[in-house]
Coordinates of N, CA and C and ligand atoms in Angstrom, one line a residue:
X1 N 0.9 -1.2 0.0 CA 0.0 0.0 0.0 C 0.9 1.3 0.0
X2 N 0.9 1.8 -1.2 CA 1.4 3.4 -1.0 C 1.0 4.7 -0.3
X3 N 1.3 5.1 0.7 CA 0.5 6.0 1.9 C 1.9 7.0 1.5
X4 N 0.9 8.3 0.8 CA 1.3 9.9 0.5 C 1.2 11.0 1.8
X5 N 2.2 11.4 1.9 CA 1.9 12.1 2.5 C 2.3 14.2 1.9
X6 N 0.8 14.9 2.2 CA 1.5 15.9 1.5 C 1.5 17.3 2.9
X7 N 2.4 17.3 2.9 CA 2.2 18.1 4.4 C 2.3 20.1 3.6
X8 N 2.1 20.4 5.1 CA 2.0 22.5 4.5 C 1.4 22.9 5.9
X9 N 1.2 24.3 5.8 CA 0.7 25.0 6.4 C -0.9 25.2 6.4
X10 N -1.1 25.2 5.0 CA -2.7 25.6 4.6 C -3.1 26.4 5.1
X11 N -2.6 27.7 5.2 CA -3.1 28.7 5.9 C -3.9 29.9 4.9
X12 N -5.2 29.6 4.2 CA -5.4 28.3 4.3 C -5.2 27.6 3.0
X13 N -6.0 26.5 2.8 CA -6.0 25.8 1.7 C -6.8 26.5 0.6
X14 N -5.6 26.4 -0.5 CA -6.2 27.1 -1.7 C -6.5 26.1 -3.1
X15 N -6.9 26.8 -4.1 CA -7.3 26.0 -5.7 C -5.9 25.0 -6.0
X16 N -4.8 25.7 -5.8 CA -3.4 25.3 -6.1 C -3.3 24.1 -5.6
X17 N -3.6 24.3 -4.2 CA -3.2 22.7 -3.2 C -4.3 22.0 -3.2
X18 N -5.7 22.1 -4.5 CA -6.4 20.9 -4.3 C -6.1 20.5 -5.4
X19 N -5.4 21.3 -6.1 CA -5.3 20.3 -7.6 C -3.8 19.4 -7.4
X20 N -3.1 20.0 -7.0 CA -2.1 18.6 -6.3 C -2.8 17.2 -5.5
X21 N -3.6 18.3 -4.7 CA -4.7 16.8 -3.6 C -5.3 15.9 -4.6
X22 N -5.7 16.6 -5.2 CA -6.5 16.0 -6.3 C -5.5 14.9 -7.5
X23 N -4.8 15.8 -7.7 CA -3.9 14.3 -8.9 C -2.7 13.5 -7.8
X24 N -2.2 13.8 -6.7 CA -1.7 13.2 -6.2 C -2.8 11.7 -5.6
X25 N -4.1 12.2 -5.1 CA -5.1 10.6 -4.7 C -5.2 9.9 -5.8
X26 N -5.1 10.3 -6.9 CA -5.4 9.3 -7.9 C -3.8 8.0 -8.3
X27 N -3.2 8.6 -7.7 CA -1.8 7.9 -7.7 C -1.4 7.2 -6.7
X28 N -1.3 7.8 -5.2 CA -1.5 6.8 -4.2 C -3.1 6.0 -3.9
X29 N -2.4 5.2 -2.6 CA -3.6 4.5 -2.0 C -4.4 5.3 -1.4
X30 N -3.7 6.3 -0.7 CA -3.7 6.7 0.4 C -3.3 7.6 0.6
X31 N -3.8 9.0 0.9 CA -3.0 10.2 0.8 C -3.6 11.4 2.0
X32 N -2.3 11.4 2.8 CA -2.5 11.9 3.8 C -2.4 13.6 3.8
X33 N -3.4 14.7 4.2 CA -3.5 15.9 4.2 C -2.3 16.2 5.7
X34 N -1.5 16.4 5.7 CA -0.6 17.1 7.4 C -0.5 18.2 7.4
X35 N -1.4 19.0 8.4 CA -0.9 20.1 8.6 C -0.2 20.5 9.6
X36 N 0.6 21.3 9.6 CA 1.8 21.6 10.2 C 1.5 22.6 11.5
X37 N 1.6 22.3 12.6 CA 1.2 22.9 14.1 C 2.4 23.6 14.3
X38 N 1.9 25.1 13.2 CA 3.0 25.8 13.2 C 3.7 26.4 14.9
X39 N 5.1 26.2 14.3 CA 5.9 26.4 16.5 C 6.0 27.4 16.3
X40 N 7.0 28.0 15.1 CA 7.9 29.9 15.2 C 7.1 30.4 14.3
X41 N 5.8 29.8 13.5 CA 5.3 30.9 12.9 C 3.8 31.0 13.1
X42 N 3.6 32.2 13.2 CA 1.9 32.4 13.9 C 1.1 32.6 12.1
X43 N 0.0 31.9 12.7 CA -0.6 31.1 11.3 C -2.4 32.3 11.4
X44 N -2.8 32.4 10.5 CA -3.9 33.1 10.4 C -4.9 32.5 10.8
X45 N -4.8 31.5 10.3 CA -6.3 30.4 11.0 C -5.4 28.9 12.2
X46 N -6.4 28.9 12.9 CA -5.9 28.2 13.8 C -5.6 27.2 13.4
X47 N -4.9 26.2 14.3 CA -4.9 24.3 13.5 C -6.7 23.8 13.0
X48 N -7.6 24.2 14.4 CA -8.5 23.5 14.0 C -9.5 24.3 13.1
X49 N -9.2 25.4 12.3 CA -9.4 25.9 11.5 C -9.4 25.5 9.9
X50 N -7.9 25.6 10.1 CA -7.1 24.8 8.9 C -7.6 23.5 8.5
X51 N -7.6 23.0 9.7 CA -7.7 21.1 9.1 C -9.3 21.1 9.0
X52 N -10.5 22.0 9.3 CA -11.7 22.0 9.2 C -12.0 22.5 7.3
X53 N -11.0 23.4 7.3 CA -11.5 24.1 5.9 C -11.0 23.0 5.1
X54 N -9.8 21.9 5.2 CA -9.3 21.3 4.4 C -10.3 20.4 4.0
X55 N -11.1 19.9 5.6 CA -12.4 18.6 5.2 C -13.4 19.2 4.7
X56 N -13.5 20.2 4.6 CA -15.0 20.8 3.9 C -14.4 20.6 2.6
X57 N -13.1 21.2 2.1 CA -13.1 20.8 0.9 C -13.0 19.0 -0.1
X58 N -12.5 17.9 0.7 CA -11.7 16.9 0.7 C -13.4 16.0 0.8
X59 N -14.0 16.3 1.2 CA -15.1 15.2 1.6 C -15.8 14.7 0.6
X60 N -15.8 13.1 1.0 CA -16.8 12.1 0.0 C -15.3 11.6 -0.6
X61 N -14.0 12.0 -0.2 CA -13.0 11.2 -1.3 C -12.4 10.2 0.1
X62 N -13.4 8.7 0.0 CA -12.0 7.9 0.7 C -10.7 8.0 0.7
X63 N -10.0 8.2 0.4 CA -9.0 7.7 0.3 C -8.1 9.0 0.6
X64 N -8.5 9.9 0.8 CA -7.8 12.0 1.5 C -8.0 11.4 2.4
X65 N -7.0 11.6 3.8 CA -7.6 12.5 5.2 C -6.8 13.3 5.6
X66 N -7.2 14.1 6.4 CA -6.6 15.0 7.2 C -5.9 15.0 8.1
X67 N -4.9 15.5 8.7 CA -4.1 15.1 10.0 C -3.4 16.5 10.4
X68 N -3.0 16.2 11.6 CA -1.9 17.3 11.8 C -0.6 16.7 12.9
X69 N 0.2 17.8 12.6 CA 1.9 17.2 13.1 C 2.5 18.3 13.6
X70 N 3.5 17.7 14.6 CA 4.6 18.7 14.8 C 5.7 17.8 14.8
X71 N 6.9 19.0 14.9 CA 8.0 18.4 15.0 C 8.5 18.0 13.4
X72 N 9.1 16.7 13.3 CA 10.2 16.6 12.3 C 9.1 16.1 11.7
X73 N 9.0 16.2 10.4 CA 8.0 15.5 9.0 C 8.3 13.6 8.7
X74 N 9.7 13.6 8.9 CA 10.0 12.6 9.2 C 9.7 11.6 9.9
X75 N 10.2 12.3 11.0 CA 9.0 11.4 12.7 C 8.0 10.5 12.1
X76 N 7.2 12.0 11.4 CA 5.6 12.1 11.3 C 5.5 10.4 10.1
X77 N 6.4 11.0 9.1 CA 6.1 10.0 8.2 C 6.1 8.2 8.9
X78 N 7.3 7.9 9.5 CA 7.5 6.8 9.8 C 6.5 6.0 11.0
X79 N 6.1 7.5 11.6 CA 4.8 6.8 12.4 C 3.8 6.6 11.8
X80 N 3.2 7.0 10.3 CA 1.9 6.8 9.5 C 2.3 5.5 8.3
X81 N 3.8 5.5 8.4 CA 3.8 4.0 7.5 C 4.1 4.6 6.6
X82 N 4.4 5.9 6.1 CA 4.2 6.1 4.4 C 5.1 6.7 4.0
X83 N 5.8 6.2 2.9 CA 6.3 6.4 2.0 C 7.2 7.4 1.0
X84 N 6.0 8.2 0.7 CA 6.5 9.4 0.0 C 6.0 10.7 0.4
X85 N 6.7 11.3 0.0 CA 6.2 13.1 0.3 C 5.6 13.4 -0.7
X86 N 4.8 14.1 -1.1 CA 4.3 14.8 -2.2 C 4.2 16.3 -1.9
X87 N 5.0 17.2 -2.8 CA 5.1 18.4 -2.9 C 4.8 19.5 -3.9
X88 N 3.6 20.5 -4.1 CA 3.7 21.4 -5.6 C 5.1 22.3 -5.9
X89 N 5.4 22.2 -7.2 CA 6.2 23.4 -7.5 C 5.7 24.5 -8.3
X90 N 5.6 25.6 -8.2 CA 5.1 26.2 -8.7 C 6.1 27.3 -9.4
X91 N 6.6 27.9 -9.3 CA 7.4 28.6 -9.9 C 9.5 28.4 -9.3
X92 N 10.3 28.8 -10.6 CA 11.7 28.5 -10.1 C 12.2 28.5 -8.8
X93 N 11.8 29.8 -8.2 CA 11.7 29.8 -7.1 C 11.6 29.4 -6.1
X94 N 10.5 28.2 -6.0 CA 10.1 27.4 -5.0 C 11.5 26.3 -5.1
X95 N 11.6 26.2 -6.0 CA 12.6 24.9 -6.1 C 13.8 25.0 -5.1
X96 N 14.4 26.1 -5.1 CA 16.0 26.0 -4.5 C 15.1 25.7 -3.2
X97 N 14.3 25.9 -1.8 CA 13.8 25.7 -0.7 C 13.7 23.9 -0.9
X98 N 12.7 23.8 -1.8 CA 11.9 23.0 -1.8 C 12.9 21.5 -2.0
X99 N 14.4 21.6 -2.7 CA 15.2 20.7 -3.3 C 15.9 20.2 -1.9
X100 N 16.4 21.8 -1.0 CA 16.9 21.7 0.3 C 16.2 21.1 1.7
X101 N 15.2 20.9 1.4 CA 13.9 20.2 2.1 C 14.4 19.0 2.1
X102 N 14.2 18.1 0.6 CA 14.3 17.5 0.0 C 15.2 16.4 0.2
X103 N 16.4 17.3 -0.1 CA 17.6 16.6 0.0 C 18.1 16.3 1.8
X104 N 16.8 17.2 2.6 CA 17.7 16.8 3.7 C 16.4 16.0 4.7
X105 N 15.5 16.2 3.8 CA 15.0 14.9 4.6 C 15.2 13.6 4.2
X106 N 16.1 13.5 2.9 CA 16.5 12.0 2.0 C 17.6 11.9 3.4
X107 N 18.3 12.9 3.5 CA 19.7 12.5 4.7 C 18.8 12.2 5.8
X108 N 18.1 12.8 6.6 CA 17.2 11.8 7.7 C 16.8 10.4 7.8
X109 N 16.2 10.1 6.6 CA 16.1 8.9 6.1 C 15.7 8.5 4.2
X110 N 16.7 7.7 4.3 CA 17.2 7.4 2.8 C 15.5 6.7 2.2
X111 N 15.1 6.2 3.2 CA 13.8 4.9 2.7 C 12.3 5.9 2.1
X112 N 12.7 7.5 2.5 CA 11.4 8.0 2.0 C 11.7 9.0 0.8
X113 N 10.9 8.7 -0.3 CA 11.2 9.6 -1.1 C 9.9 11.4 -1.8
X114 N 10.7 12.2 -2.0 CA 9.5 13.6 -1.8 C 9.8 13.3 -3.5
X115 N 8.5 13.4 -4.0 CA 8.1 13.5 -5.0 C 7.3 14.8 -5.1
X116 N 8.1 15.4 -6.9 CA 7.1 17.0 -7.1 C 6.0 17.0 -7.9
X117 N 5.1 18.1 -7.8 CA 4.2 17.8 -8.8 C 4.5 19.3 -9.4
X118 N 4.0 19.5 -10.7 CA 4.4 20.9 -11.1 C 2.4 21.8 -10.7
X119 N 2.6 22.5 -10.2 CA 1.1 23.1 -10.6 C 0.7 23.5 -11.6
X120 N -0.5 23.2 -11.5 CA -1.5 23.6 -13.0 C -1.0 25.1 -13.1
X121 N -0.4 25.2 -14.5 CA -0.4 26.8 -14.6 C -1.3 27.9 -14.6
X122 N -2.0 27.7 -14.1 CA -3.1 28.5 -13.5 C -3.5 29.3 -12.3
X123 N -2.5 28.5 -11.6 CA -2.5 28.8 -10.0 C -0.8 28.7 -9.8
X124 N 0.0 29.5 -11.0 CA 1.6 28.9 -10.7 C 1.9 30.5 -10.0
X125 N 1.3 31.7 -9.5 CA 1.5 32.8 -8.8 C 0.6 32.6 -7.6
X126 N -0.4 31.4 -7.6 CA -1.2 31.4 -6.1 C -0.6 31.2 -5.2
X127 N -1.1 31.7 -3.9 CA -0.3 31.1 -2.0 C -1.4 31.6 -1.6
X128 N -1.1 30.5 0.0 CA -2.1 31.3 1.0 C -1.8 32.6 1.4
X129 N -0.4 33.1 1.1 CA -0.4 34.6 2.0 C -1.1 35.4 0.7
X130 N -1.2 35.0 -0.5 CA -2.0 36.0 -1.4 C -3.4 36.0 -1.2
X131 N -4.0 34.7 -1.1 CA -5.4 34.8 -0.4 C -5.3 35.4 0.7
X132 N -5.2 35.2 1.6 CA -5.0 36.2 3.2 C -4.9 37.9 3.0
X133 N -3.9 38.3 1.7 CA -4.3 39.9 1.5 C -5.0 40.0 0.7
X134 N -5.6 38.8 -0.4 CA -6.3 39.8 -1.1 C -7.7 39.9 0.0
X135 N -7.9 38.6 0.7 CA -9.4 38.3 1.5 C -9.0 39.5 2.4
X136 N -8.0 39.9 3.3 CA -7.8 41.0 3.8 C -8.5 42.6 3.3
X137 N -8.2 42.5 2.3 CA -8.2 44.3 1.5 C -10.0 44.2 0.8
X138 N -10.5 43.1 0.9 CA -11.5 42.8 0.8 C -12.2 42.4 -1.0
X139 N -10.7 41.7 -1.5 CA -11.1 41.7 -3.0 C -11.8 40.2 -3.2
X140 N -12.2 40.4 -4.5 CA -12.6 38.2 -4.6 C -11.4 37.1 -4.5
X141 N -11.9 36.5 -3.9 CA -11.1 35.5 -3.6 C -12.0 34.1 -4.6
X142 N -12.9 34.5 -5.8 CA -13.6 33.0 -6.1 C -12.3 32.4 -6.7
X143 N -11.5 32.7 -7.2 CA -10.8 32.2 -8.6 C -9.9 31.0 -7.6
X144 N -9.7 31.6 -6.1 CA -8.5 31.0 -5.3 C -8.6 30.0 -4.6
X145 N -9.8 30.4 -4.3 CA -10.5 29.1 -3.2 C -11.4 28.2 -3.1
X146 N -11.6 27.3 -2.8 CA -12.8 26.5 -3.4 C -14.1 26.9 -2.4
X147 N -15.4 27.2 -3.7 CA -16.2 27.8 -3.4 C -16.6 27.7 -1.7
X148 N -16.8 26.3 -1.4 CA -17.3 26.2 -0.1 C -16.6 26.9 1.1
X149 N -15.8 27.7 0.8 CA -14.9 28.1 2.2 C -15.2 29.5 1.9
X150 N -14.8 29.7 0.6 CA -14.7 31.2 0.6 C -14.9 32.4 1.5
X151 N -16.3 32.0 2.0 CA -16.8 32.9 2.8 C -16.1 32.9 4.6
X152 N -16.0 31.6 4.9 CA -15.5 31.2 5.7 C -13.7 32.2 5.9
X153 N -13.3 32.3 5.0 CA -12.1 32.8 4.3 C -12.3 34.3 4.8
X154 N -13.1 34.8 3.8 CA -13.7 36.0 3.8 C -14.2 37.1 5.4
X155 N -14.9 35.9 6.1 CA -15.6 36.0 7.2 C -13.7 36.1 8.1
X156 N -13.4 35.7 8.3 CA -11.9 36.0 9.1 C -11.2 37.8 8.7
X157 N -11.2 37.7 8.0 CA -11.0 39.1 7.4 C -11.6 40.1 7.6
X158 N -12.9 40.4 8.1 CA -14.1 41.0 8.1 C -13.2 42.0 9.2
X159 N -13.5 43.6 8.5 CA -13.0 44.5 10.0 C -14.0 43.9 11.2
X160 N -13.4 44.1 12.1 CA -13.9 43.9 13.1 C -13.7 42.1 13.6
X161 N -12.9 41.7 12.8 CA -13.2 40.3 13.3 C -11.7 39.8 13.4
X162 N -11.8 38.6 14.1 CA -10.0 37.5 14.2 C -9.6 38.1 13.2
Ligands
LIG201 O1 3.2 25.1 3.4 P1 4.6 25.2 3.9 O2 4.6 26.2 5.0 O3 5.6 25.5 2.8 O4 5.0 23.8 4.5 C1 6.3 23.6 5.0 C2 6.4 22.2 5.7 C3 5.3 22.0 6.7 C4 6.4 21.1 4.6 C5 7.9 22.1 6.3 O5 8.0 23.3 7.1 C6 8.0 20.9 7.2 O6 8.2 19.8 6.8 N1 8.1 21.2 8.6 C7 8.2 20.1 9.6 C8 9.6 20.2 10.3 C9 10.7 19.5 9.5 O7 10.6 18.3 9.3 N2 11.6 20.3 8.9 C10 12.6 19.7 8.1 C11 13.9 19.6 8.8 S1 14.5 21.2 9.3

């Protein structure tokens, strides 16, 4: 059994990271959502924020679930049984981070391998911190997020609100 794991922040989850979610389940068995219980970086939506917006979007697909982690990714992996990492690249950029990740979680352990996916070029300038200002300044966010959260998204941003 191949058990994916695609870990991040999701702060929050955008179009970008469901079309990875999305072609990465059709290739594993098993493909694990980890969100990262960020330690040094304070996150806009809480953990149980985050992993709530991910299941609203994720639901009805056996074979997604959601989880969360701290600490080493590695750890994380070898207690879930699984295999590979699955990571988007989205522009040159991301790569030099994303190789040094990479290569040093291969040196942690040789047995797991991060596999990339390129993103749909459609969402190859998307992030959560671009939803967060555009949802901030109060522009549309349809194109970014999947419908069902949006508001949810939206409603965080609201003057007067978290
Ligand atoms: O969505 P992000 O913020 O780019 O995700 C980064 C993430 C969660 C994949 C990365 O920070 C991570 O794996 N953190 C866990 C700690 C770890 O294992 N770090 C690598 C060794 S320093």
């Amino acid at each position: 059994m191949k058990v994916c794991v695609y870990p991040g922040s999701f702060d929050p989850i955008t179009k970008g990271h469901m079309d990875i979610i999305e072609r990465a389940s059709k290739i594993f068995d098993r493909l694990i959502i980890a969100v990262l219980v960020n330690s040094n970086k304070q996150a806009a939506f809480s953990l149980d924020e985050r992993v709530d917006l991910i299941k609203a979007c994720i639901s009805g697909n056996p074979n997604i679930e959601v989880d969360s982690f701290k600490g080493l990714l590695i750890d994380y992996m070898n207690q879930k049984k699984a295999n590979v990492i699955v990571k988007g690249l989205r522009v040159v950029t991301d790569f030099e981070y994303e190789f040094q990740m990479a290569l040093l979680n291969k040196n942690l352990d040789a047995d797991i391998e991060t596999i990339f996916m390129m993103t749909n070029s459609k969402y190859s300038y998307l992030s959560s911190s671009i939803v967060r200002e555009l949802a901030s300044l109060g522009a549309n966010i349809d194109e970014f997020v999947p419908e069902i959260i949006k508001n949810r998204v939206l409603d965080k941003f609201r003057v007067g609100k978290g």
